[in-house]
mmCIF file of C-alpha atoms in Angstrom:
data_model
loop_
_atom_site.group_PDB
_atom_site.id
_atom_site.type_symbol
_atom_site.label_atom_id
_atom_site.label_comp_id
_atom_site.label_asym_id
_atom_site.label_seq_id
_atom_site.Cartn_x
_atom_site.Cartn_y
_atom_site.Cartn_z
ATOM 1 C CA UNK B 1 17.568 -4.157 -0.138
ATOM 2 C CA UNK B 2 17.548 -4.745 3.686
ATOM 3 C CA UNK B 3 15.115 -4.235 6.074
ATOM 4 C CA UNK B 4 14.890 -0.027 7.107
ATOM 5 C CA UNK B 5 16.769 1.174 4.824
ATOM 6 C CA UNK B 6 14.058 2.596 2.607
ATOM 7 C CA UNK B 7 11.679 6.632 3.637
ATOM 8 C CA UNK B 8 9.183 5.343 0.704
ATOM 9 C CA UNK B 9 8.308 2.536 -1.151
ATOM 10 C CA UNK B 10 5.474 3.151 -3.938
ATOM 11 C CA UNK B 11 3.344 0.672 -5.807
ATOM 12 C CA UNK B 12 1.672 1.901 -8.486
ATOM 13 C CA UNK B 13 -0.682 0.202 -10.991
ATOM 14 C CA UNK B 14 1.824 -2.661 -9.241
ATOM 15 C CA UNK B 15 -0.726 -5.247 -7.720
ATOM 16 C CA UNK B 16 -1.718 -6.804 -10.296
ATOM 17 C CA UNK B 17 -1.341 -10.137 -9.605
ATOM 18 C CA UNK B 18 -3.260 -12.496 -7.035
ATOM 19 C CA UNK B 19 -0.014 -12.431 -4.719
ATOM 20 C CA UNK B 20 0.023 -8.887 -3.816
ATOM 21 C CA UNK B 21 -0.096 -8.927 -0.279
ATOM 22 C CA UNK B 22 4.102 -10.010 -0.235
ATOM 23 C CA UNK B 23 4.523 -7.348 -2.381
ATOM 24 C CA UNK B 24 3.423 -4.978 0.515
ATOM 25 C CA UNK B 25 4.887 -7.290 2.826
ATOM 26 C CA UNK B 26 8.306 -6.562 0.315
ATOM 27 C CA UNK B 27 7.846 -3.122 0.164
ATOM 28 C CA UNK B 28 6.996 -2.626 4.539
ATOM 29 C CA UNK B 29 9.999 -4.684 5.337
ATOM 30 C CA UNK B 30 12.136 -2.588 3.423
ATOM 31 C CA UNK B 31 10.223 1.012 5.383
ATOM 32 C CA UNK B 32 11.993 2.731 7.575
ATOM 33 C CA UNK B 33 10.374 3.367 11.428
ATOM 34 C CA UNK B 34 8.014 6.069 10.184
ATOM 35 C CA UNK B 35 8.538 5.249 5.999
ATOM 36 C CA UNK B 36 5.324 6.667 3.692
ATOM 37 C CA UNK B 37 3.990 4.068 1.139
ATOM 38 C CA UNK B 38 1.767 5.196 -1.672
ATOM 39 C CA UNK B 39 -0.904 2.741 -3.460
ATOM 40 C CA UNK B 40 -2.523 3.898 -6.076
ATOM 41 C CA UNK B 41 -4.267 1.125 -8.249
ATOM 42 C CA UNK B 42 -7.060 1.180 -11.027
ATOM 43 C CA UNK B 43 -10.157 2.164 -9.098
ATOM 44 C CA UNK B 44 -12.019 -0.164 -11.579
ATOM 45 C CA UNK B 45 -9.982 -3.312 -9.300
ATOM 46 C CA UNK B 46 -10.726 -1.490 -6.278
ATOM 47 C CA UNK B 47 -14.618 -0.270 -6.681
ATOM 48 C CA UNK B 48 -15.581 -2.400 -3.683
ATOM 49 C CA UNK B 49 -13.185 -3.942 -2.091
ATOM 50 C CA UNK B 50 -11.198 -0.646 -1.851
ATOM 51 C CA UNK B 51 -11.500 -0.905 1.945
ATOM 52 C CA UNK B 52 -10.145 -5.046 2.698
ATOM 53 C CA UNK B 53 -6.913 -3.509 0.866
ATOM 54 C CA UNK B 54 -6.814 -0.558 3.769
ATOM 55 C CA UNK B 55 -7.353 -3.379 6.657
ATOM 56 C CA UNK B 56 -4.364 -5.498 4.087
ATOM 57 C CA UNK B 57 -1.816 -2.372 4.908
ATOM 58 C CA UNK B 58 -2.915 -1.591 8.389
ATOM 59 C CA UNK B 59 -2.572 -5.857 9.543
ATOM 60 C CA UNK B 60 1.241 -5.710 8.339
ATOM 61 C CA UNK B 61 1.625 -3.094 10.157
ATOM 62 C CA UNK B 62 0.951 0.643 8.266
ATOM 63 C CA UNK B 63 -1.434 3.697 9.498
ATOM 64 C CA UNK B 64 -2.853 4.457 6.329
ATOM 65 C CA UNK B 65 -2.711 8.649 6.498
ATOM 66 C CA UNK B 66 -5.246 9.094 4.030
ATOM 67 C CA UNK B 67 -8.044 7.744 1.308
ATOM 68 C CA UNK B 68 -9.874 9.275 -1.896
ATOM 69 C CA UNK B 69 -10.464 7.630 -5.146
ATOM 70 C CA UNK B 70 -11.248 9.649 -7.809
ATOM 71 C CA UNK B 71 -13.541 8.665 -11.151
ATOM 72 C CA UNK B 72 -9.834 6.525 -12.193
ATOM 73 C CA UNK B 73 -7.546 5.717 -8.630
ATOM 74 C CA UNK B 74 -7.894 5.249 -6.291
ATOM 75 C CA UNK B 75 -4.337 6.236 -3.407
ATOM 76 C CA UNK B 76 -4.156 5.376 -0.746
ATOM 77 C CA UNK B 77 -1.252 6.407 1.886
ATOM 78 C CA UNK B 78 0.315 4.749 4.644
ATOM 79 C CA UNK B 79 3.251 5.357 7.105
ATOM 80 C CA UNK B 80 4.101 2.453 8.959
ATOM 81 C CA UNK B 81 4.497 2.772 12.731
ATOM 82 C CA UNK B 82 5.673 -0.119 13.939
#
């Protein structure tokens, strides 16, 4: 996809690889400014590390709007602000 072309990118149970940061960067690249990125991942995988994922999103230019966990999943909503 071309740069800055989509309104929403969704990562649902897809950040399992060790190079998941590259996936997030690609999602950022294709998003329009003020586009939304939704991340839904297993809570167990990020149990003691969810802040790391939030910081990685912010480091690529996303603004985390909301982050919460249920008994099974971590949910993060962020906006592209740069």
